[in-house]
Amino acid sequence: MLSIDILDLSGFNVWTTMSRGWAFVAAAFIIIVPLYQEVKAIFKQVEQNKKDKLRSEESSTTGEDQPLHQNGSLPNRLQNQIYASSSNQNKEEFVFQKTLRRTLSRILTISRPSQ
């Protein structure tokens, strides 16, 4: 801009028209690109859900969801799932209890009269 002389009326009109055009292109890009990415992600997730549904239907027909064996023990896969869910639940309970203790101790510390 330093190398350009003072703009006359036609130069100013050209500059403002170019600026409006640039702003329109930028706004269209800002609106269209995220919209396209979201639609693409939705279609990809729908395809993934269809594949997962087919896999789950296939696994149910192959006998993985059979009841307990004759000897009364659980299959290894089921035992692993039960252990993983119980350990996650224990972790969540531990974190919740720890957070609750900290919060209550802070409240008690704040509510004590200062001496």
Short mmCIF file of C-alpha atoms in Angstrom, two decimals:
data_model
loop_
_atom_site.label_atom_id
_atom_site.label_comp_id
_atom_site.label_asym_id
_atom_site.label_seq_id
_atom_site.Cartn_x
_atom_site.Cartn_y
_atom_site.Cartn_z
CA MET A 1 0.00 0.00 0.00
CA LEU A 2 2.91 2.37 0.50
CA SER A 3 3.90 2.21 -3.17
CA ILE A 4 0.41 3.21 -4.33
CA ASP A 5 -0.45 6.87 -4.68
CA ILE A 6 -3.56 8.40 -3.20
CA LEU A 7 -6.59 6.68 -4.74
CA ASP A 8 -9.00 8.59 -6.89
CA LEU A 9 -12.70 7.68 -7.04
CA SER A 10 -12.36 4.85 -9.57
CA GLY A 11 -9.33 3.38 -7.78
CA PHE A 12 -11.20 3.50 -4.49
CA ASN A 13 -14.21 1.77 -6.06
CA VAL A 14 -11.95 -0.98 -7.45
CA TRP A 15 -10.27 -1.42 -4.07
CA THR A 16 -13.58 -1.65 -2.18
CA THR A 17 -15.02 -4.08 -4.76
CA MET A 18 -11.97 -6.32 -4.46
CA SER A 19 -12.17 -6.15 -0.67
CA ARG A 20 -15.86 -7.12 -0.71
CA GLY A 21 -15.11 -9.97 -3.11
CA TRP A 22 -12.29 -11.21 -0.87
CA ALA A 23 -14.56 -11.01 2.18
CA PHE A 24 -17.27 -12.98 0.35
CA VAL A 25 -14.81 -15.72 -0.67
CA ALA A 26 -13.43 -15.92 2.89
CA ALA A 27 -16.92 -16.11 4.41
CA ALA A 28 -17.97 -18.82 1.96
CA PHE A 29 -14.83 -20.81 2.79
CA ILE A 30 -15.42 -20.42 6.52
CA ILE A 31 -19.00 -21.64 6.18
CA ILE A 32 -18.69 -24.34 3.52
CA VAL A 33 -15.52 -26.17 4.58
CA PRO A 34 -16.64 -27.04 8.16
CA LEU A 35 -20.08 -28.00 6.85
CA TYR A 36 -18.49 -30.36 4.32
CA GLN A 37 -16.23 -31.88 6.98
CA GLU A 38 -19.16 -32.50 9.33
CA VAL A 39 -21.29 -34.13 6.62
CA LYS A 40 -18.35 -36.30 5.57
CA ALA A 41 -17.77 -37.36 9.21
CA ILE A 42 -21.46 -38.21 9.63
CA PHE A 43 -21.47 -40.46 6.56
CA LYS A 44 -18.26 -42.13 7.74
CA GLN A 45 -19.79 -42.81 11.16
CA VAL A 46 -22.96 -44.21 9.59
CA GLU A 47 -20.86 -46.64 7.55
CA GLN A 48 -18.89 -47.62 10.66
CA ASN A 49 -22.13 -48.23 12.57
CA LYS A 50 -23.41 -50.47 9.77
CA LYS A 51 -20.18 -52.49 9.82
CA ASP A 52 -20.31 -52.82 13.62
CA LYS A 53 -23.93 -53.95 13.46
CA LEU A 54 -23.08 -56.61 10.87
CA ARG A 55 -20.13 -57.80 12.99
CA SER A 56 -22.28 -58.05 16.10
CA GLU A 57 -24.93 -59.99 14.18
CA GLU A 58 -22.28 -62.36 12.83
CA SER A 59 -20.78 -62.91 16.27
CA SER A 60 -24.19 -63.70 17.73
CA THR A 61 -24.80 -66.33 15.07
CA THR A 62 -21.38 -67.96 15.57
CA GLY A 63 -22.19 -68.89 19.16
CA GLU A 64 -20.14 -66.43 21.18
CA ASP A 65 -23.21 -65.52 23.19
CA GLN A 66 -23.87 -69.08 24.34
CA PRO A 67 -24.86 -69.68 27.97
CA LEU A 68 -22.48 -71.09 30.56
CA HIS A 69 -20.54 -74.23 29.74
CA GLN A 70 -21.54 -77.57 31.17
CA ASN A 71 -19.03 -77.34 34.01
CA GLY A 72 -20.45 -74.02 35.17
CA SER A 73 -17.44 -71.84 34.36
CA LEU A 74 -17.61 -68.73 32.22
CA PRO A 75 -15.79 -68.49 28.88
CA ASN A 76 -12.48 -66.57 29.07
CA ARG A 77 -13.79 -63.68 26.99
CA LEU A 78 -16.76 -63.20 29.29
CA GLN A 79 -14.55 -63.42 32.39
CA ASN A 80 -12.25 -60.73 30.95
CA GLN A 81 -15.22 -58.45 30.21
CA ILE A 82 -16.61 -58.87 33.72
CA TYR A 83 -13.21 -58.17 35.28
CA ALA A 84 -12.63 -55.10 33.09
CA SER A 85 -16.05 -53.62 33.88
CA SER A 86 -15.66 -54.22 37.61
CA SER A 87 -12.17 -52.71 37.66
CA ASN A 88 -13.44 -49.63 35.77
CA GLN A 89 -16.31 -49.33 38.20
CA ASN A 90 -13.90 -49.61 41.14
CA LYS A 91 -11.67 -46.91 39.63
CA GLU A 92 -14.64 -44.61 39.14
CA GLU A 93 -15.79 -45.20 42.70
CA PHE A 94 -12.27 -44.57 44.00
CA VAL A 95 -11.94 -41.31 42.07
CA PHE A 96 -15.39 -40.20 43.20
CA GLN A 97 -14.65 -40.97 46.84
CA LYS A 98 -11.29 -39.23 46.67
CA THR A 99 -12.84 -36.13 45.09
CA LEU A 100 -15.64 -36.13 47.64
CA ARG A 101 -13.16 -36.37 50.53
CA ARG A 102 -11.07 -33.49 49.18
CA THR A 103 -14.13 -31.32 48.64
CA LEU A 104 -15.48 -32.00 52.12
CA SER A 105 -12.10 -31.34 53.72
CA ARG A 106 -11.83 -28.01 51.88
CA ILE A 107 -15.34 -27.04 52.97
CA LEU A 108 -14.52 -27.91 56.58
CA THR A 109 -11.26 -25.99 56.41
CA ILE A 110 -13.01 -22.92 55.02
CA SER A 111 -15.93 -23.11 57.46
CA ARG A 112 -13.73 -23.35 60.58
CA PRO A 113 -13.52 -20.12 62.49
CA SER A 114 -10.08 -18.60 62.22
CA GLN A 115 -8.28 -18.26 65.53
#
